[in-house]
Structures are given as structure tokens and as C-alpha cells.
């Protein structure tokens, strides 16, 4: 079975449904998705199955947040008419491809993946690693290839997962080469955003809801102001007249990410370095920038949340579309490898 080549470059991206999205998601991926949806064939995967790999103790949380994350997508400007929003667990071809791909990778290789090693250590699994978590690179390879994606927006720390997916693709292509005379599946490229991982408001780790250092997309003006007040600046900058450090200053990191006037930010950095700019004035500017950014998103989100049937219709339509695409890829892989078919 052959699969028709897409007319536009294909992007696969998405989020684990462990909670509503926050500013870190917006800086790292959401605004790029809004821009890229017009020039690419884009699939957004609500990764509820992958979220279970370290949340099997609370599957209800994963299910509840499918709607929450989908609502965030619509609120930031994702257009379901041109971007396919779909639910991972409702696409059986992804699970079937994952099981197949596990035969093309070793346990030792999975354990050597730098991203998986770091996450295992961060979660304190030791040797009690959930099998689904360890096998995530194979599952991600299934997600990427099922949609025949050639671009996958990820943070720099996730790039090893894309390389491992490409290793699996190359092995599959070698197996199918004699029969097809061409590659079975395309390799994918990691699309790493210019803005790196956004730190939490405490400056100590990446922004995360579980870490208590995140600014949700639905944050009120009061919540924004409180979060900005907590932000780490320069502990040696005790008075406005003192020279201050810009590097490692969380407020400047956020201004670089979100302020629409980079020239003004450059001027603020110069003032801060030589002394004469207080932290309160700096934080006041950032609070205003974030209010202007999040206010419209918050209003759209509230309106969308009042119509949950609309969100469900988006998910049903997108998942049905994705089911057709992923099933076709599954069939093509099975045929190319010469698997028995009834």
C-alpha cells in the first residue's frame, strides 16, 4: 500500500495532558505553532497515552486535562480548520506501530538515550522504571512516522529523542528497501525554538505547574503581578543606583521572550548594568507586557470553556482525520515489511 505524499511539510507536535498550559509552553512552542499552521500541514497530538507512563496512579487527571489543553490550543489561536488536533489514545495505529518498532531497538539503546536518562534521574525511578516510560522513544517514533512528519518542534533537551526516532526509521527503511526501491518513511528534523527553555519565576528550574513556579495562560492580572513580584533578579542589586547583572536575571529573560520592543529592552539592560534602574520599575514593565499578552488569551479561553461541546467537536473531527492518516501509514509499514495480513 502506498501513501500519498503531503503537499506541504508536515509538522507533528503536541503536549502531555497533565495540566493546563503555561507561559513556558507559549514561549517554547505555542506561538510558533500558530505561525507555522499557515505554511505547514500541522498535527497537534494530545499525548494522553504518553502522560500515563508516569501518571498511571491518577489516570483521571490525564483524562480531565485533555479538554483543558485543547481549550488552551484554541485560545492562543490554533485554527482547527487548518491544524488537526487529535487525541493520542484514540489512534490505535500509534500503539500498533509502537509495538512493531520495539523490535527495532534494544533496551540498552533506550537506556542510553540522554533525555530518558535525565528524566529517570529527575523522577527518582532508580531501577523501578515504568516500562512505558523507558519505551517512550519508540512510541514517539511511532507518533512522528505515523503522520509522516519531517519537522518536530522540541526543546534542545528533547533532540536525542528525534535522533533515536530517525535510527528506527533508518532500520525500517533498510528492511523495506528491496521491496519498495525507495524509503518507506521520511526522517524528521528537530525544530528547536530560538527562545530556549523558559525558567520558572523562581529562576531555579524550568517552568512547571507541579513545581509551583509557572504562570498559567489563564492567569488573572493579580496572579501575573504576584508571579512577577516573586521573580529572581540580581541579589547584589540592592539599590536602584547599584550596577546590576542582566545574565541570569529572570525578569530580563522574560522581557527578551515577550516584550514586543527589543530596542527598549536593550536600553533597559544598559541602564541596569550601569546602575540607575530599580527592580520595581523593571518588574512593573514586565507585568504590563504579560497583562497585554495574556489578557486576550484569558478572555478567549473563558469564552471557549463556556462551550465544551465545541471543543469536543474539534477533538472528534481532528481525531477522525488523524485516524485515517495514521492507519494508512500503519498499513504501508506492515505491507513493506511483509507482515501477514488477513
Short mmCIF file of C-alpha atoms in Angstrom, two decimals:
data_model
loop_
_atom_site.label_atom_id
_atom_site.label_comp_id
_atom_site.label_asym_id
_atom_site.label_seq_id
_atom_site.Cartn_x
_atom_site.Cartn_y
_atom_site.Cartn_z
CA UNK A 1 0.00 0.00 0.00
CA UNK A 2 1.40 3.41 -0.94
CA UNK A 3 0.75 6.63 0.95
CA UNK A 4 0.21 9.85 -0.97
CA UNK A 5 2.93 12.43 -0.30
CA UNK A 6 1.64 15.55 1.50
CA UNK A 7 1.59 18.83 -0.42
CA UNK A 8 3.16 20.78 2.46
CA UNK A 9 5.90 19.98 5.00
CA UNK A 10 4.35 18.02 7.87
CA UNK A 11 4.79 19.10 11.49
CA UNK A 12 3.92 16.90 14.45
CA UNK A 13 3.88 18.44 17.88
CA UNK A 14 1.75 18.27 20.99
CA UNK A 15 1.64 18.15 24.77
CA UNK A 16 1.19 15.69 27.60
CA UNK A 17 -2.23 16.25 29.14
CA UNK A 18 -1.05 16.62 32.72
CA UNK A 19 -2.45 20.10 33.30
CA UNK A 20 -3.37 23.40 31.62
CA UNK A 21 -0.61 25.06 29.63
CA UNK A 22 1.52 27.97 30.82
CA UNK A 23 3.88 30.69 29.63
CA UNK A 24 6.70 28.20 29.20
CA UNK A 25 4.61 26.31 26.64
CA UNK A 26 3.69 29.57 24.93
CA UNK A 27 7.31 30.73 24.59
CA UNK A 28 8.67 27.34 23.62
CA UNK A 29 6.06 26.13 21.18
CA UNK A 30 2.56 27.59 21.08
CA UNK A 31 3.28 30.85 19.30
CA UNK A 32 5.41 29.00 16.74
CA UNK A 33 2.56 26.59 16.13
CA UNK A 34 0.18 29.48 15.47
CA UNK A 35 2.59 30.94 12.90
CA UNK A 36 3.53 27.64 11.23
CA UNK A 37 0.00 26.34 10.78
CA UNK A 38 -0.47 28.57 7.72
CA UNK A 39 2.54 27.24 5.80
CA UNK A 40 2.66 23.61 7.02
CA UNK A 41 0.42 20.62 7.44
CA UNK A 42 0.32 20.58 11.22
CA UNK A 43 -0.89 17.90 13.63
CA UNK A 44 -1.25 18.63 17.35
CA UNK A 45 -1.28 15.47 19.43
CA UNK A 46 -2.90 15.49 22.85
CA UNK A 47 -0.50 12.93 24.34
CA UNK A 48 -2.70 11.36 26.98
CA UNK A 49 -1.29 7.86 26.48
CA UNK A 50 2.27 9.12 26.89
CA UNK A 51 1.26 11.07 30.00
CA UNK A 52 0.19 7.78 31.62
CA UNK A 53 3.77 6.45 31.54
CA UNK A 54 4.50 8.28 34.79
CA UNK A 55 0.94 9.09 35.92
CA UNK A 56 -0.73 5.68 35.89
CA UNK A 57 -1.65 6.23 39.55
CA UNK A 58 -4.05 9.02 38.51
CA UNK A 59 -5.50 8.39 35.03
CA UNK A 60 -8.46 10.63 35.80
CA UNK A 61 -6.15 13.62 35.91
CA UNK A 62 -4.90 12.80 32.42
CA UNK A 63 -8.44 12.43 31.05
CA UNK A 64 -9.67 15.69 32.60
CA UNK A 65 -6.85 17.69 31.11
CA UNK A 66 -7.46 16.62 27.52
CA UNK A 67 -10.19 19.25 27.30
CA UNK A 68 -8.10 21.78 29.25
CA UNK A 69 -5.13 21.56 26.87
CA UNK A 70 -7.37 21.59 23.79
CA UNK A 71 -9.03 24.73 25.15
CA UNK A 72 -5.60 26.34 25.56
CA UNK A 73 -4.79 25.50 21.93
CA UNK A 74 -7.91 27.25 20.66
CA UNK A 75 -7.41 30.21 22.98
CA UNK A 76 -3.92 31.04 21.70
CA UNK A 77 -5.08 30.98 18.08
CA UNK A 78 -4.74 27.42 16.79
CA UNK A 79 -7.27 27.11 13.96
CA UNK A 80 -8.79 23.59 13.86
CA UNK A 81 -9.77 24.15 10.23
CA UNK A 82 -6.08 24.09 9.21
CA UNK A 83 -4.42 22.34 12.18
CA UNK A 84 -5.52 18.83 13.11
CA UNK A 85 -5.98 18.50 16.88
CA UNK A 86 -6.22 14.83 17.86
CA UNK A 87 -6.21 12.53 20.89
CA UNK A 88 -3.34 10.03 21.08
CA UNK A 89 -5.19 7.24 22.88
CA UNK A 90 -7.93 7.28 20.22
CA UNK A 91 -5.46 6.48 17.43
CA UNK A 92 -4.89 2.70 17.61
CA UNK A 93 -2.34 2.76 14.77
CA UNK A 94 0.08 4.59 17.08
CA UNK A 95 0.02 1.77 19.62
CA UNK A 96 0.37 -0.84 16.87
CA UNK A 97 3.37 0.93 15.35
CA UNK A 98 4.95 1.34 18.80
CA UNK A 99 4.74 -2.41 19.40
CA UNK A 100 6.25 -3.07 15.99
CA UNK A 101 9.06 -0.52 16.44
CA UNK A 102 10.12 -2.03 19.77
CA UNK A 103 11.51 -4.91 17.70
CA UNK A 104 13.89 -2.48 16.01
CA UNK A 105 15.53 -1.03 19.14
CA UNK A 106 17.30 -2.59 22.11
CA UNK A 107 16.73 -2.00 25.81
CA UNK A 108 20.35 -0.89 26.12
CA UNK A 109 19.81 1.78 23.47
CA UNK A 110 16.66 3.02 25.17
CA UNK A 111 18.52 3.30 28.47
CA UNK A 112 21.36 5.25 26.84
CA UNK A 113 19.08 7.95 25.46
CA UNK A 114 20.25 11.15 27.23
CA UNK A 115 16.73 12.56 27.55
CA UNK A 116 15.39 9.36 29.09
CA UNK A 117 18.40 9.05 31.43
CA UNK A 118 17.91 12.62 32.68
CA UNK A 119 14.17 12.16 33.18
CA UNK A 120 14.65 8.87 35.04
CA UNK A 121 17.07 10.58 37.41
CA UNK A 122 14.83 13.64 37.84
CA UNK A 123 11.86 11.44 38.77
CA UNK A 124 13.89 9.25 41.11
CA UNK A 125 12.80 6.00 39.46
CA UNK A 126 16.05 4.16 40.15
CA UNK A 127 15.51 0.73 38.65
CA UNK A 128 11.74 0.94 39.16
CA UNK A 129 11.28 2.45 35.71
CA UNK A 130 7.80 2.08 34.23
CA UNK A 131 8.22 0.07 31.04
CA UNK A 132 6.08 2.55 29.14
CA UNK A 133 8.38 5.36 30.21
CA UNK A 134 11.52 3.54 29.13
CA UNK A 135 9.94 2.73 25.77
CA UNK A 136 8.83 6.31 25.12
CA UNK A 137 11.41 6.87 22.31
CA UNK A 138 9.82 4.05 20.32
CA UNK A 139 6.36 5.46 20.99
CA UNK A 140 7.47 8.90 19.86
CA UNK A 141 8.96 7.37 16.72
CA UNK A 142 5.54 5.85 16.07
CA UNK A 143 3.83 9.21 16.59
CA UNK A 144 6.21 11.02 14.24
CA UNK A 145 6.23 8.45 11.47
CA UNK A 146 2.51 7.73 11.58
CA UNK A 147 1.90 11.29 10.42
CA UNK A 148 4.96 11.18 8.13
CA UNK A 149 6.24 14.29 9.86
CA UNK A 150 9.50 15.86 8.75
CA UNK A 151 9.59 18.63 11.37
CA UNK A 152 9.12 18.15 15.12
CA UNK A 153 9.31 21.28 17.31
CA UNK A 154 11.08 20.33 20.55
CA UNK A 155 13.31 21.85 23.19
CA UNK A 156 17.03 21.25 22.86
CA UNK A 157 16.87 18.65 25.65
CA UNK A 158 14.45 16.58 23.56
CA UNK A 159 16.62 16.42 20.42
CA UNK A 160 18.05 12.97 21.35
CA UNK A 161 14.54 11.55 21.05
CA UNK A 162 14.29 12.73 17.46
CA UNK A 163 17.65 11.18 16.64
CA UNK A 164 16.55 7.86 18.11
CA UNK A 165 13.33 8.02 16.10
CA UNK A 166 15.44 8.51 12.98
CA UNK A 167 17.56 5.49 13.90
CA UNK A 168 14.42 3.37 13.95
CA UNK A 169 13.30 4.88 10.64
CA UNK A 170 16.64 4.02 9.02
CA UNK A 171 16.39 0.41 10.19
CA UNK A 172 12.86 0.13 8.81
CA UNK A 173 13.91 1.71 5.52
CA UNK A 174 16.74 -0.80 5.15
CA UNK A 175 14.34 -3.70 5.73
CA UNK A 176 11.88 -2.38 3.16
CA UNK A 177 14.42 -1.18 0.55
CA UNK A 178 14.44 -4.32 -1.61
CA UNK A 179 10.68 -4.46 -1.86
CA UNK A 180 9.98 -0.75 -2.37
CA UNK A 181 13.06 0.59 -4.11
CA UNK A 182 12.66 3.78 -2.09
CA UNK A 183 12.44 4.87 1.55
CA UNK A 184 9.42 3.65 3.44
CA UNK A 185 9.37 6.56 5.90
CA UNK A 186 10.91 10.04 5.98
CA UNK A 187 13.34 11.12 8.66
CA UNK A 188 12.38 14.08 10.84
CA UNK A 189 14.29 17.15 11.88
CA UNK A 190 14.12 18.71 15.33
CA UNK A 191 12.88 22.29 15.13
CA UNK A 192 14.39 23.99 18.18
CA UNK A 193 12.95 27.45 19.01
CA UNK A 194 15.21 30.48 19.36
CA UNK A 195 13.82 31.08 22.84
CA UNK A 196 15.18 28.26 24.96
CA UNK A 197 13.54 26.70 27.96
CA UNK A 198 11.82 29.42 29.96
CA UNK A 199 12.83 29.33 33.64
CA UNK A 200 10.27 29.31 36.38
CA UNK A 201 9.54 32.53 38.24
CA UNK A 202 11.92 31.32 40.96
CA UNK A 203 14.76 31.06 38.44
CA UNK A 204 15.78 27.65 39.75
CA UNK A 205 14.28 25.22 37.26
CA UNK A 206 12.17 25.04 34.13
CA UNK A 207 8.67 26.39 34.47
CA UNK A 208 6.25 23.68 35.57
CA UNK A 209 2.88 23.61 37.24
CA UNK A 210 3.98 20.82 39.60
CA UNK A 211 6.98 22.92 40.63
CA UNK A 212 4.73 25.80 41.64
CA UNK A 213 6.73 28.24 39.53
CA UNK A 214 4.52 28.56 36.45
CA UNK A 215 2.33 31.34 35.08
CA UNK A 216 -0.76 29.69 33.53
CA UNK A 217 -2.21 31.09 30.31
CA UNK A 218 -5.41 31.79 32.25
CA UNK A 219 -3.64 33.85 34.94
CA UNK A 220 -5.52 36.91 36.18
CA UNK A 221 -3.89 40.32 36.36
CA UNK A 222 -3.44 39.85 40.10
CA UNK A 223 -1.81 36.44 39.59
CA UNK A 224 0.52 37.92 36.97
CA UNK A 225 1.54 40.72 39.33
CA UNK A 226 2.17 38.25 42.17
CA UNK A 227 4.27 36.00 39.92
CA UNK A 228 6.39 38.91 38.69
CA UNK A 229 6.98 40.14 42.24
CA UNK A 230 8.44 36.71 43.09
CA UNK A 231 10.86 36.73 40.17
CA UNK A 232 14.56 36.36 40.80
CA UNK A 233 16.65 39.33 39.64
CA UNK A 234 20.18 40.10 40.95
CA UNK A 235 20.71 39.58 44.70
CA UNK A 236 23.56 42.10 44.60
CA UNK A 237 21.31 44.81 43.16
CA UNK A 238 20.17 46.24 46.49
CA UNK A 239 19.52 49.85 45.39
CA UNK A 240 18.42 51.32 42.07
CA UNK A 241 21.76 53.11 41.81
CA UNK A 242 23.74 49.86 42.09
CA UNK A 243 25.04 48.28 38.86
CA UNK A 244 23.14 45.07 38.22
CA UNK A 245 23.65 41.80 36.35
CA UNK A 246 21.45 41.05 33.37
CA UNK A 247 22.73 37.49 32.84
CA UNK A 248 20.67 35.04 34.89
CA UNK A 249 18.14 37.74 35.72
CA UNK A 250 14.76 36.09 35.23
CA UNK A 251 12.94 39.36 34.59
CA UNK A 252 15.17 40.13 31.62
CA UNK A 253 14.79 36.55 30.36
CA UNK A 254 11.03 37.09 30.27
CA UNK A 255 11.35 40.52 28.68
CA UNK A 256 13.55 39.02 25.95
CA UNK A 257 10.90 36.36 25.36
CA UNK A 258 7.76 38.52 25.41
CA UNK A 259 8.43 42.27 25.15
CA UNK A 260 7.42 43.46 21.66
CA UNK A 261 10.03 46.28 21.76
CA UNK A 262 13.51 44.69 21.80
CA UNK A 263 15.20 48.09 21.40
CA UNK A 264 13.58 49.34 24.58
CA UNK A 265 14.67 46.16 26.38
CA UNK A 266 18.24 46.72 25.19
CA UNK A 267 18.08 50.21 26.69
CA UNK A 268 16.81 48.83 29.99
CA UNK A 269 19.69 46.35 30.08
CA UNK A 270 22.21 49.16 29.59
CA UNK A 271 20.60 51.22 32.37
CA UNK A 272 20.53 48.25 34.71
CA UNK A 273 24.16 47.34 34.10
CA UNK A 274 25.46 50.82 34.86
CA UNK A 275 23.04 51.49 37.71
CA UNK A 276 20.01 53.73 37.85
CA UNK A 277 17.19 51.27 37.21
CA UNK A 278 15.35 49.69 40.13
CA UNK A 279 13.91 46.18 40.20
CA UNK A 280 10.43 47.52 40.92
CA UNK A 281 10.39 49.59 37.72
CA UNK A 282 11.74 46.64 35.74
CA UNK A 283 9.13 44.30 37.14
CA UNK A 284 6.42 46.86 36.50
CA UNK A 285 7.25 46.84 32.80
CA UNK A 286 7.22 43.05 32.66
CA UNK A 287 3.89 42.85 34.47
CA UNK A 288 2.40 45.18 31.86
CA UNK A 289 3.85 43.15 28.99
CA UNK A 290 2.41 39.93 30.40
CA UNK A 291 -1.00 41.52 31.05
CA UNK A 292 -1.16 42.66 27.43
CA UNK A 293 -0.18 39.18 26.23
CA UNK A 294 -2.32 37.02 28.48
CA UNK A 295 -5.42 39.23 28.81
CA UNK A 296 -6.83 38.42 25.35
CA UNK A 297 -5.86 34.75 25.68
CA UNK A 298 -7.60 34.56 29.05
CA UNK A 299 -10.79 36.14 27.64
CA UNK A 300 -10.88 33.81 24.62
CA UNK A 301 -10.22 30.85 26.87
CA UNK A 302 -13.10 31.74 29.17
CA UNK A 303 -15.47 32.07 26.20
CA UNK A 304 -14.36 28.72 24.74
CA UNK A 305 -14.69 26.99 28.11
CA UNK A 306 -18.34 28.02 28.24
CA UNK A 307 -18.98 25.90 25.14
CA UNK A 308 -17.43 22.48 25.87
CA UNK A 309 -19.42 20.86 23.04
CA UNK A 310 -17.43 22.97 20.58
CA UNK A 311 -14.16 21.63 21.99
CA UNK A 312 -15.46 18.05 21.79
CA UNK A 313 -16.48 18.57 18.16
CA UNK A 314 -12.96 19.82 17.37
CA UNK A 315 -11.47 16.72 19.00
CA UNK A 316 -13.83 14.30 17.27
CA UNK A 317 -13.25 15.84 13.84
CA UNK A 318 -9.48 16.10 14.24
CA UNK A 319 -9.09 12.61 15.65
CA UNK A 320 -11.17 11.08 12.86
CA UNK A 321 -8.96 12.84 10.30
CA UNK A 322 -5.81 11.69 12.09
CA UNK A 323 -7.10 8.11 12.36
CA UNK A 324 -7.29 7.90 8.56
CA UNK A 325 -3.74 9.23 8.13
CA UNK A 326 -2.15 7.05 10.81
CA UNK A 327 -3.95 3.88 9.74
CA UNK A 328 -2.69 4.34 6.18
CA UNK A 329 0.89 4.62 7.43
CA UNK A 330 0.47 1.54 9.62
CA UNK A 331 -0.79 -0.47 6.66
CA UNK A 332 2.07 0.76 4.48
CA UNK A 333 4.64 -0.25 7.10
CA UNK A 334 3.12 -3.69 7.57
CA UNK A 335 2.98 -4.29 3.81
CA UNK A 336 6.54 -3.07 3.22
CA UNK A 337 7.90 -5.36 5.94
CA UNK A 338 5.97 -8.30 4.54
CA UNK A 339 3.84 -8.93 7.62
CA UNK A 340 0.98 -11.39 7.38
CA UNK A 341 -2.32 -9.72 6.56
CA UNK A 342 -5.79 -11.30 6.65
#
